């Protein structure tokens, strides 16, 4: 079942140009109706049901029918995301509620430095990789011609001779 937006809860991320669900959707399905300032799924049949928009929505306005392997038909699953973990609340048809908490980070938020240890950009005309200090000259000349002996010219080649060359 594709995602659907509850228009009573959706506030269009408070009037920004691009809402959180529009930003996160891997299939670019979420569209902001500029007049109503509400988001909707423009093509539900193309939804991958990845739950990315459901998890990121700050208002909890986006829902999807949960997969049958963890919530039976008629149940609901609501994710609540924090900076370190995500808590899933699964509500069953009979009213039972179960909560599952899973970490989503292994490092503190903002602590990763993706360019640490990388060299500064250099001249684009330079042929060296950033780990190289100098170009290595080839051991043998590429265009050197192989020597052909008189015996090679007189020999009758068979299929097994070619196989032995490899």
Short mmCIF file of C-alpha atoms in Angstrom, two decimals:
data_model
loop_
_atom_site.label_atom_id
_atom_site.label_comp_id
_atom_site.label_asym_id
_atom_site.label_seq_id
_atom_site.Cartn_x
_atom_site.Cartn_y
_atom_site.Cartn_z
CA UNK A 1 0.00 0.00 0.00
CA UNK A 2 1.55 3.33 -0.99
CA UNK A 3 1.94 6.25 1.36
CA UNK A 4 -0.86 8.70 1.88
CA UNK A 5 -0.91 12.12 3.50
CA UNK A 6 -3.43 13.08 6.17
CA UNK A 7 -4.36 16.64 5.09
CA UNK A 8 -5.53 17.53 8.62
CA UNK A 9 -2.02 16.99 10.00
CA UNK A 10 0.08 18.25 7.05
CA UNK A 11 1.25 21.85 7.29
CA UNK A 12 3.51 21.82 4.20
CA UNK A 13 6.54 22.03 6.49
CA UNK A 14 5.50 25.56 7.41
CA UNK A 15 5.62 27.08 3.94
CA UNK A 16 9.08 26.11 2.71
CA UNK A 17 9.80 25.66 -0.97
CA UNK A 18 10.62 21.99 -0.52
CA UNK A 19 9.12 19.90 2.24
CA UNK A 20 11.00 17.19 4.14
CA UNK A 21 9.12 14.41 2.34
CA UNK A 22 9.81 15.96 -1.06
CA UNK A 23 13.50 16.09 -0.17
CA UNK A 24 13.74 12.49 1.03
CA UNK A 25 11.54 10.62 -1.48
CA UNK A 26 13.83 8.49 -3.69
CA UNK A 27 11.24 8.44 -6.47
CA UNK A 28 10.27 12.17 -6.34
CA UNK A 29 6.62 11.35 -5.76
CA UNK A 30 5.70 13.91 -3.12
CA UNK A 31 4.32 17.23 -4.45
CA UNK A 32 3.41 20.39 -2.58
CA UNK A 33 0.06 21.90 -3.52
CA UNK A 34 0.98 25.59 -3.35
CA UNK A 35 -2.63 26.73 -2.92
CA UNK A 36 -3.52 24.45 -0.01
CA UNK A 37 0.08 24.20 1.32
CA UNK A 38 -0.40 20.45 1.67
CA UNK A 39 1.69 17.63 0.28
CA UNK A 40 0.33 14.68 -1.66
CA UNK A 41 1.67 11.57 -3.38
CA UNK A 42 1.40 12.36 -7.09
CA UNK A 43 1.67 8.76 -8.31
CA UNK A 44 0.79 6.21 -5.61
CA UNK A 45 1.30 3.23 -7.94
CA UNK A 46 4.99 4.16 -8.27
CA UNK A 47 5.56 4.30 -4.49
CA UNK A 48 8.27 1.91 -3.30
CA UNK A 49 6.91 1.89 0.25
CA UNK A 50 10.37 2.64 1.60
CA UNK A 51 8.88 4.59 4.54
CA UNK A 52 11.43 7.41 4.11
CA UNK A 53 8.75 10.09 3.96
CA UNK A 54 6.84 8.51 6.84
CA UNK A 55 9.94 8.58 9.04
CA UNK A 56 10.97 12.13 8.22
CA UNK A 57 7.60 13.91 8.42
CA UNK A 58 7.80 16.25 11.45
CA UNK A 59 4.01 16.33 11.82
CA UNK A 60 3.44 12.57 11.46
CA UNK A 61 1.06 13.34 8.61
CA UNK A 62 2.24 10.63 6.23
CA UNK A 63 1.12 7.06 6.76
CA UNK A 64 1.45 3.75 4.98
CA UNK A 65 -0.18 0.42 5.60
CA UNK A 66 2.46 -1.68 7.36
CA UNK A 67 3.86 -4.85 5.86
CA UNK A 68 2.03 -8.00 6.89
CA UNK A 69 5.19 -9.60 8.26
CA UNK A 70 5.23 -7.30 11.31
CA UNK A 71 1.70 -5.92 11.62
CA UNK A 72 -1.40 -7.90 10.62
CA UNK A 73 -4.02 -6.46 8.31
CA UNK A 74 -5.82 -3.56 9.90
CA UNK A 75 -2.88 -2.66 12.12
CA UNK A 76 -0.89 0.56 11.97
CA UNK A 77 2.78 1.35 12.38
CA UNK A 78 3.93 4.80 13.34
CA UNK A 79 7.62 5.71 13.40
CA UNK A 80 8.94 8.43 15.70
CA UNK A 81 12.44 9.55 14.74
CA UNK A 82 14.97 11.22 17.00
CA UNK A 83 18.61 12.12 16.37
CA UNK A 84 19.92 8.79 17.66
CA UNK A 85 17.14 6.26 17.17
CA UNK A 86 13.75 5.49 15.72
CA UNK A 87 10.84 4.07 17.68
CA UNK A 88 8.14 2.13 15.88
CA UNK A 89 4.72 1.95 17.50
CA UNK A 90 2.68 -0.92 16.10
CA UNK A 91 -1.00 -0.88 16.94
CA UNK A 92 -2.92 -4.10 16.29
CA UNK A 93 -6.61 -4.40 15.41
CA UNK A 94 -7.44 -5.71 18.86
CA UNK A 95 -5.97 -2.56 20.46
CA UNK A 96 -2.67 -4.04 21.64
CA UNK A 97 0.29 -1.69 21.20
CA UNK A 98 3.94 -2.70 20.90
CA UNK A 99 6.92 -0.36 20.67
CA UNK A 100 10.31 -1.18 19.18
CA UNK A 101 13.31 1.13 19.45
CA UNK A 102 16.24 0.85 17.04
CA UNK A 103 19.43 2.93 16.86
CA UNK A 104 19.94 4.74 13.57
CA UNK A 105 23.41 6.14 14.25
CA UNK A 106 26.73 4.73 15.40
CA UNK A 107 28.33 8.14 15.89
CA UNK A 108 27.02 11.39 17.38
CA UNK A 109 25.14 13.57 14.91
CA UNK A 110 27.45 16.09 13.23
CA UNK A 111 30.65 14.37 14.36
CA UNK A 112 31.61 12.89 10.99
CA UNK A 113 34.17 14.85 9.00
CA UNK A 114 33.92 13.38 5.47
CA UNK A 115 36.90 15.25 4.03
CA UNK A 116 39.30 14.76 6.92
CA UNK A 117 42.64 13.35 5.72
CA UNK A 118 41.93 14.13 2.07
CA UNK A 119 44.35 16.41 0.21
CA UNK A 120 43.42 19.86 -0.92
CA UNK A 121 42.42 20.15 -4.60
CA UNK A 122 45.38 20.68 -6.90
CA UNK A 123 46.05 21.39 -10.55
CA UNK A 124 43.66 19.52 -12.85
CA UNK A 125 46.42 19.12 -15.43
CA UNK A 126 48.50 17.09 -12.98
CA UNK A 127 48.45 13.37 -13.90
CA UNK A 128 49.31 12.16 -10.39
CA UNK A 129 46.79 10.56 -8.09
CA UNK A 130 46.68 12.05 -4.60
CA UNK A 131 48.65 9.09 -3.18
CA UNK A 132 51.42 9.31 -5.81
CA UNK A 133 54.54 11.43 -5.56
CA UNK A 134 55.87 10.77 -9.07
CA UNK A 135 54.88 8.93 -12.23
CA UNK A 136 56.38 5.45 -12.49
CA UNK A 137 58.07 4.69 -15.80
CA UNK A 138 56.99 1.41 -17.43
CA UNK A 139 59.45 -1.47 -17.13
CA UNK A 140 59.27 -2.42 -20.80
CA UNK A 141 58.55 -0.25 -23.76
CA UNK A 142 54.98 -0.73 -24.90
CA UNK A 143 55.74 -0.34 -28.59
CA UNK A 144 58.77 -2.66 -28.59
CA UNK A 145 58.52 -5.19 -31.39
CA UNK A 146 58.84 -8.88 -30.53
CA UNK A 147 61.77 -10.71 -32.09
CA UNK A 148 60.80 -13.42 -34.59
CA UNK A 149 63.27 -16.23 -35.09
CA UNK A 150 63.80 -18.36 -38.17
CA UNK A 151 62.31 -21.37 -36.32
CA UNK A 152 59.09 -19.43 -35.68
CA UNK A 153 58.69 -18.76 -39.38
CA UNK A 154 59.16 -22.41 -40.39
CA UNK A 155 57.04 -23.99 -37.65
CA UNK A 156 53.53 -25.19 -38.43
CA UNK A 157 51.30 -24.03 -35.64
CA UNK A 158 48.56 -26.25 -34.17
CA UNK A 159 45.75 -25.41 -31.76
CA UNK A 160 47.60 -26.84 -28.75
CA UNK A 161 50.61 -24.63 -29.53
CA UNK A 162 48.40 -21.54 -29.11
CA UNK A 163 46.98 -22.90 -25.87
CA UNK A 164 50.51 -23.35 -24.46
CA UNK A 165 51.35 -19.72 -25.14
CA UNK A 166 48.81 -18.48 -22.60
#
